[in-house]
Coordinates of C-alpha atoms and ligand atoms in Angstrom, one line a residue:
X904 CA 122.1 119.3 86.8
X905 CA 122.4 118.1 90.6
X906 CA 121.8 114.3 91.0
X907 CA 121.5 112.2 93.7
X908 CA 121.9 108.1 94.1
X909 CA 118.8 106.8 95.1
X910 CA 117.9 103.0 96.6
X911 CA 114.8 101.2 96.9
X912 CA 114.8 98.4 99.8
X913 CA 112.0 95.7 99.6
X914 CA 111.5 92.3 101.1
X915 CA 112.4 90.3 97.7
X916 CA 113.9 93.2 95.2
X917 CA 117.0 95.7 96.3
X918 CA 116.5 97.9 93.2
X919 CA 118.8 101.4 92.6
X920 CA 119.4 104.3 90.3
X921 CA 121.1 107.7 89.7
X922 CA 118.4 110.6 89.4
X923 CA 118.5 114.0 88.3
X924 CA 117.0 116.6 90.3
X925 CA 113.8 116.8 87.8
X926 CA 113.2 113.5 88.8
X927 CA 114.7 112.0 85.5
X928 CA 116.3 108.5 85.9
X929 CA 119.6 108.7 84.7
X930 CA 120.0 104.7 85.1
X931 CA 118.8 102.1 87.3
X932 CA 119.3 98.3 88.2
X933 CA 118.2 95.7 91.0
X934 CA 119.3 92.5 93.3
X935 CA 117.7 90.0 95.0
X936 CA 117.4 91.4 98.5
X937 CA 118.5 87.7 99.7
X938 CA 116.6 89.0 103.0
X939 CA 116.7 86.4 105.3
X940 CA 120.3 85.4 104.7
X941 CA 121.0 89.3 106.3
X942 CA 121.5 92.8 105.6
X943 CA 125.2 92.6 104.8
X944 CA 125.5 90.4 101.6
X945 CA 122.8 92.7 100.2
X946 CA 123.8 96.2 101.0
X947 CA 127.4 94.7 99.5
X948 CA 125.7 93.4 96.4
X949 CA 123.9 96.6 95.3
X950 CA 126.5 98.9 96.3
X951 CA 128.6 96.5 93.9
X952 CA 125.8 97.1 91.5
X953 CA 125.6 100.7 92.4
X954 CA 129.1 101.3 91.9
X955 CA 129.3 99.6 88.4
X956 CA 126.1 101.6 87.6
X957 CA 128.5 104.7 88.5
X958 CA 131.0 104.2 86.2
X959 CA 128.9 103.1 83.0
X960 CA 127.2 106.6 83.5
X961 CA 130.6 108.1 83.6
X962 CA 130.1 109.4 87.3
X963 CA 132.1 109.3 91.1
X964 CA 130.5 110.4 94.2
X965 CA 131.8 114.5 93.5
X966 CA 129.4 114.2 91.0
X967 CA 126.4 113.1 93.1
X968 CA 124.9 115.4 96.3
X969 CA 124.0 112.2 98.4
X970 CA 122.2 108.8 98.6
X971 CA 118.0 108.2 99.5
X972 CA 117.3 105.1 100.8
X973 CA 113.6 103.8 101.1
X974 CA 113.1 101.2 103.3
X975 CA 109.8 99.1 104.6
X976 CA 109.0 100.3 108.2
X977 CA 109.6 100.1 111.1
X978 CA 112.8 102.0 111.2
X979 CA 115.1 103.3 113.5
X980 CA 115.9 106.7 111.7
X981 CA 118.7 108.1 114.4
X982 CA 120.5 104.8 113.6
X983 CA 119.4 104.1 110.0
X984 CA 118.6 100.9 109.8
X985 CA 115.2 98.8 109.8
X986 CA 113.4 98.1 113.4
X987 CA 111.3 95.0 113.8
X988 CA 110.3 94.9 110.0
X989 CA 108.6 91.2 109.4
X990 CA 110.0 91.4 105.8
X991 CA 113.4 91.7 106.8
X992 CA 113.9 89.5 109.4
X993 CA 117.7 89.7 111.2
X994 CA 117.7 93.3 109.7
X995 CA 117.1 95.2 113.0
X996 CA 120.1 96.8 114.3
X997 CA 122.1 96.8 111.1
X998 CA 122.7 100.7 109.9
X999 CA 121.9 100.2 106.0
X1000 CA 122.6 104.4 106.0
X1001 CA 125.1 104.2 107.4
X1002 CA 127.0 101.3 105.5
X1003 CA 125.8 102.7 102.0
X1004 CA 127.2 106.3 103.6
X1005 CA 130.1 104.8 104.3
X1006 CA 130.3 103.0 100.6
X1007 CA 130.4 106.3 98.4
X1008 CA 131.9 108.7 100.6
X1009 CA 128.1 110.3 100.8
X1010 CA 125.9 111.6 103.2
X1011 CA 122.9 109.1 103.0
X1012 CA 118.6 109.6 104.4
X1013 CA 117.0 106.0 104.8
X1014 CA 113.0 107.1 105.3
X1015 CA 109.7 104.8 105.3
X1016 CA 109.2 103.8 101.7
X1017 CA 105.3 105.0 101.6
X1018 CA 106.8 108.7 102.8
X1019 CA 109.4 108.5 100.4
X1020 CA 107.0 108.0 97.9
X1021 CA 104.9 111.0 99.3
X1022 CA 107.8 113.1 99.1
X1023 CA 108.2 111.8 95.2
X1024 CA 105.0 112.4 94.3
X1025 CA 105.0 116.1 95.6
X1026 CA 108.4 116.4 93.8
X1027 CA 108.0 115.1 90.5
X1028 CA 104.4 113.0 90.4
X1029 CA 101.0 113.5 89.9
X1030 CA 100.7 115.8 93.1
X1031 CA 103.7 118.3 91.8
X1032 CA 104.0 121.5 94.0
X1033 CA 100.6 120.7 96.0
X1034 CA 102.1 121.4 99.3
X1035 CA 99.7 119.1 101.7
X1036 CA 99.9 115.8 100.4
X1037 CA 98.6 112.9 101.0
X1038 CA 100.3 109.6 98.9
X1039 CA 98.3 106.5 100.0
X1040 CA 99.4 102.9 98.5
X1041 CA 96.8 100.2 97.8
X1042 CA 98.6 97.0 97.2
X1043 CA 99.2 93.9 99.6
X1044 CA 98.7 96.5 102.4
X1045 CA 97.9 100.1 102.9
X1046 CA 101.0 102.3 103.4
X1047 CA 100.6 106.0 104.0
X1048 CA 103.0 109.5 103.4
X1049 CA 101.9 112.8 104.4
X1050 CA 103.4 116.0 102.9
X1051 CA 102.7 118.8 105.4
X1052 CA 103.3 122.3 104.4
X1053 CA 105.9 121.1 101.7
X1054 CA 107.8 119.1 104.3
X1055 CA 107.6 115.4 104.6
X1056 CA 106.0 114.8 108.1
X1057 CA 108.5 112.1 109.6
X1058 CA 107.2 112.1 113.3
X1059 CA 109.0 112.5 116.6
X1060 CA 110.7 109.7 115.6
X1061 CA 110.3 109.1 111.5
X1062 CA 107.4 106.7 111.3
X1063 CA 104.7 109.2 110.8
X1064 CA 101.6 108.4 108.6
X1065 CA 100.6 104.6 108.9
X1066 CA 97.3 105.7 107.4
X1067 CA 96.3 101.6 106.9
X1068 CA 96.3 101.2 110.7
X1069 CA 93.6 103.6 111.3
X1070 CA 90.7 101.8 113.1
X1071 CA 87.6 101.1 111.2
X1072 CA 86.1 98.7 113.6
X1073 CA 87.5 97.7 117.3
X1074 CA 85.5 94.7 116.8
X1075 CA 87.1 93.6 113.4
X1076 CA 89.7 91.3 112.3
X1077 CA 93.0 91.0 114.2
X1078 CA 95.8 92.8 111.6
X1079 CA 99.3 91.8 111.9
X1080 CA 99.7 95.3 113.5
X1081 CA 98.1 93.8 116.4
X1082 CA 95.3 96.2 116.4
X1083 CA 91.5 95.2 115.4
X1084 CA 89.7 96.5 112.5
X1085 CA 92.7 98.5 110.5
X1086 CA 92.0 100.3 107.2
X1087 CA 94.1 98.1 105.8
X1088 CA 92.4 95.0 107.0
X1089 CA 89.4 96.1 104.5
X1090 CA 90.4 98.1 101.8
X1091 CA 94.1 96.5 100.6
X1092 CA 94.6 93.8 98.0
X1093 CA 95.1 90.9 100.7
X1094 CA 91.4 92.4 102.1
X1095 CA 89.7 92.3 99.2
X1096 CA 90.8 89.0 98.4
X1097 CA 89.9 87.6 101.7
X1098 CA 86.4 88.3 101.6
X1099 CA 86.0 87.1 98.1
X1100 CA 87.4 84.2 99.4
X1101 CA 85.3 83.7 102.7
X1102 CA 82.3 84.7 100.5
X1103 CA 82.8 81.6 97.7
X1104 CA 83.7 79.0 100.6
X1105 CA 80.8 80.2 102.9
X1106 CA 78.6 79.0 99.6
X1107 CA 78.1 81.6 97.7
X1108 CA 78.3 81.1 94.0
X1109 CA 80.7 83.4 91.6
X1110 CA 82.6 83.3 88.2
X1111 CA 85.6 84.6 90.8
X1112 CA 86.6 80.4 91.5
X1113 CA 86.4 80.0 88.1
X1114 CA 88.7 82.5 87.0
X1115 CA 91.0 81.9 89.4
X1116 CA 91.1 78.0 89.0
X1117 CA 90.0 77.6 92.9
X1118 CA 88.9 79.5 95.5
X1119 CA 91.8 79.6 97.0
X1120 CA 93.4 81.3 94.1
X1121 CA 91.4 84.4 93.9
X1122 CA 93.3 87.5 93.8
X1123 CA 91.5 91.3 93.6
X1124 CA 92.9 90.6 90.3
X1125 CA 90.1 88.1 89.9
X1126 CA 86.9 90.0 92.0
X1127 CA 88.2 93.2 89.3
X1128 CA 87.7 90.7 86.5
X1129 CA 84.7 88.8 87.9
X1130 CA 83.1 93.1 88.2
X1131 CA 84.1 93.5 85.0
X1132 CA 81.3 90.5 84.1
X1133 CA 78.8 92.3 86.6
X1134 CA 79.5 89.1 88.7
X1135 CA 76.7 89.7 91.8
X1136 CA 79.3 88.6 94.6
X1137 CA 82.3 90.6 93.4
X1138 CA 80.2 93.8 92.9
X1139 CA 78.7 93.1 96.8
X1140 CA 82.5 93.0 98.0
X1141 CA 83.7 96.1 95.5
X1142 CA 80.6 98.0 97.0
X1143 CA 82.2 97.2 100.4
X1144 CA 85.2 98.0 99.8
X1145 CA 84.5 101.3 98.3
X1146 CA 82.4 101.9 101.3
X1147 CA 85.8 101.2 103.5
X1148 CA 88.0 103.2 100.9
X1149 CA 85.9 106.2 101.6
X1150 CA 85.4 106.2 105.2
X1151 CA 89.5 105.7 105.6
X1152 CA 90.3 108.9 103.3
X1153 CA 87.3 111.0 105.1
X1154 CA 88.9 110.3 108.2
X1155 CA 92.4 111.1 106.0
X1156 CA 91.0 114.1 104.6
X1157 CA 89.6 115.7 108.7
X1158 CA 92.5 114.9 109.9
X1159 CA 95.5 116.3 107.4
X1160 CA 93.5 118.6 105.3
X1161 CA 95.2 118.1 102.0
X1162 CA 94.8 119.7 98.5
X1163 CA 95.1 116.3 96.9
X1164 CA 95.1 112.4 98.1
X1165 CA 97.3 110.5 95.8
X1166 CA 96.8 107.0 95.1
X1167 CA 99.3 104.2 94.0
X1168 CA 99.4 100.5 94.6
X1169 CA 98.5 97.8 92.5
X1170 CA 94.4 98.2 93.5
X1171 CA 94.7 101.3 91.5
X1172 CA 95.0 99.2 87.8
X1173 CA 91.2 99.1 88.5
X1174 CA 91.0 103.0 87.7
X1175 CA 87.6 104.5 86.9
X1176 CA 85.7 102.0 88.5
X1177 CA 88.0 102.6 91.9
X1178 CA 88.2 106.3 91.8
X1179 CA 84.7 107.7 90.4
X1180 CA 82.8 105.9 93.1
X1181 CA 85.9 106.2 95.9
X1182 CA 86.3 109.8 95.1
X1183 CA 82.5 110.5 95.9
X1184 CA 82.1 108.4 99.0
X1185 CA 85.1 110.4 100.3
X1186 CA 84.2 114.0 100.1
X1187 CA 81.0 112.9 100.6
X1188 CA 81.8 111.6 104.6
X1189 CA 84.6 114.3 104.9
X1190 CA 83.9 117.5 105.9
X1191 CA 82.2 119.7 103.3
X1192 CA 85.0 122.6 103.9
X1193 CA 88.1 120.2 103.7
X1194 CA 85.9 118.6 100.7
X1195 CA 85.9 121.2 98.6
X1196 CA 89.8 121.7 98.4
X1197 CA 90.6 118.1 97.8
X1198 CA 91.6 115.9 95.0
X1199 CA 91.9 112.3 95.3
X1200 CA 94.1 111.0 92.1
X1201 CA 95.8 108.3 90.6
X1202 CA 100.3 108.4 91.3
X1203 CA 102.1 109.4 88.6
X1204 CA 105.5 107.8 89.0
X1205 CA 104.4 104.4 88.4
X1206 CA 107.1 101.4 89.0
X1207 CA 109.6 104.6 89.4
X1208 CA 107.9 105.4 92.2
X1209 CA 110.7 103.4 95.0
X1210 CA 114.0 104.8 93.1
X1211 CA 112.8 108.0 92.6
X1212 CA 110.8 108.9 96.4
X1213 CA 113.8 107.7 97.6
X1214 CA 115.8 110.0 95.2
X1215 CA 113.3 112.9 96.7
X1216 CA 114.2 112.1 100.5
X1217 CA 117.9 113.2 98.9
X1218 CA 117.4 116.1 97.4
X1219 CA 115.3 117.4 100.5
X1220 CA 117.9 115.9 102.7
X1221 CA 120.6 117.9 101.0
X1222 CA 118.4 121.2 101.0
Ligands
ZN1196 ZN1 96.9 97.4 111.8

């Protein structure tokens, strides 16, 4: 069976792995990214890593069709390296394809993690062979992939689909994309945990402080738990945030018309309680037609989802 060599870039973990093209992981392994002591050291570490990887599996680069890399965004695709990303500082202008190319003799793909992931999900996930795709992740932020017409969409220039910088509100909060009022400013992890926050030190009484051992504490972790309890404030904020969640995907759903939305990201642990009501406000504000076609879903690849979207972005590379 074909295989590829697949790696997973992220601010504080470089992780790797050798998948086979069902999407089985043949082996895998990780190293501190080091970021801000540079690209160099790192991308020398895990090839290290990747290389010993190799040879406990038994395999050289003849046995391997290429090398995925998924990488935070910004990038700068026609020179394969990261452009501006705030995670990676000192990163920008330092061809991480090209030097991992270079490493195993392989041709080598570097794409936006979140479209990797996309591409991973439609591959060998929970949205297998549903050829308009939408992967959205709920975690710290909102990162976005779109599968169109069984292709990855990677834009005029690779940085298609930053689905958590859609506008919800020109007058709302400033986001670090310096746009007002992102998707991502209401509905992601960091969001939810910010109103919780606001809420409790504005005066509001909750079990949230509690649970979290001071306001300043509180995680969506804790308003999850504190809903669990039927905790007033935290059901007022996950009513919001449902509210957010399903004006984003309506506007998701008009624009890309997908057969099914599919969901990772560390929000998602909340599972019914996200996806019953999210799922409903959703179709409900999209349009009826585009609706009825959709499904909105939890991922499927779990904490495989980095080594193997990236492993994806090398099989389709290699196509
Ligand atoms: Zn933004």
């Amino acid at each position: 069976m074909r295989k590829v060599l697949a790696f997973d870039l992220g601010g504080t973990k470089f992780a790797f792995g050798v998948v086979n093209e069902d999407g089985t992981v043949l082996g895998s392994g990780r190293v501190d990214t080091l970021a801000t002591q540079g690209p160099a050291q790192a991308v020398s570490r895990v090839a290290a890593a990747a290389h010993a990887l190799l040879a406990e599996l038994k395999l050289t680069s003849k046995d391997l069709l290429g090398i995925g890399i998924a990488s935070p965004g910004p990038l700068d695709i026609a020179r394969g390296c990261v452009d501006g990303s705030p995670n990676l500082p000192g990163w920008t202008g330092y061809s991480i394809e090209g030097e991992l190319s270079k490493a195993f003799q392989l041709p080598a793909r570097i794409d936006n993690d979140a479209n990797a992931a996309a591409l991973g999900e439609y591959l060998f996930g929970a949205g297998k062979g549903k050829k308009n795709l939408i992967y959205i992740t709920l975690s710290t932020g909102i990162g976005g992939g779109a599968i169109v017409d069984g292709r990855m969409m990677r834009g005029a220039n690779g940085n298609a689909a930053e689905l958590g910088h859609l506008t919800l509100d020109i007058k709302g909060p400033k986001c670090p994309c310096g746009g007002n009022g992102c998707f991502e400013m209401y509905a992601s992890g960091t969001a939810i945990a910010r109103r919780a926050k606001a809420a409790v030190a504005a005066g509001r009484t909750s079990s949230m402080s509690t649970l979290a051992g001071g306001v300043e504490n509180i995680t969506s972790h804790h308003v999850l738990q504190a809903l669990g309890q039927k905790d007033p404030l935290a059901q007022e904020i996950w009513t919001d945030t449902i509210e957010y969640l399903g004006r984003g995907l309506a506007v998701i759903i008009n624009t890309f018309n997908p057969e099914i939305i599919v969901i990772g990201g560390g929000v998602t642990a909340a599972g019914d309680v996200l996806f019953i009501p999210m799922r409903e406000k959703a179709l409900g504000y999209a349009f009826p037609r585009l609706a009825a076609v959709c499904s909105i879903v939890p991922a499927g690849l779990g904490g495989n989802v980095g080594v193997v979207g990236a492993a994806a972005c090398a099989f389709e590379a290699a196509q």
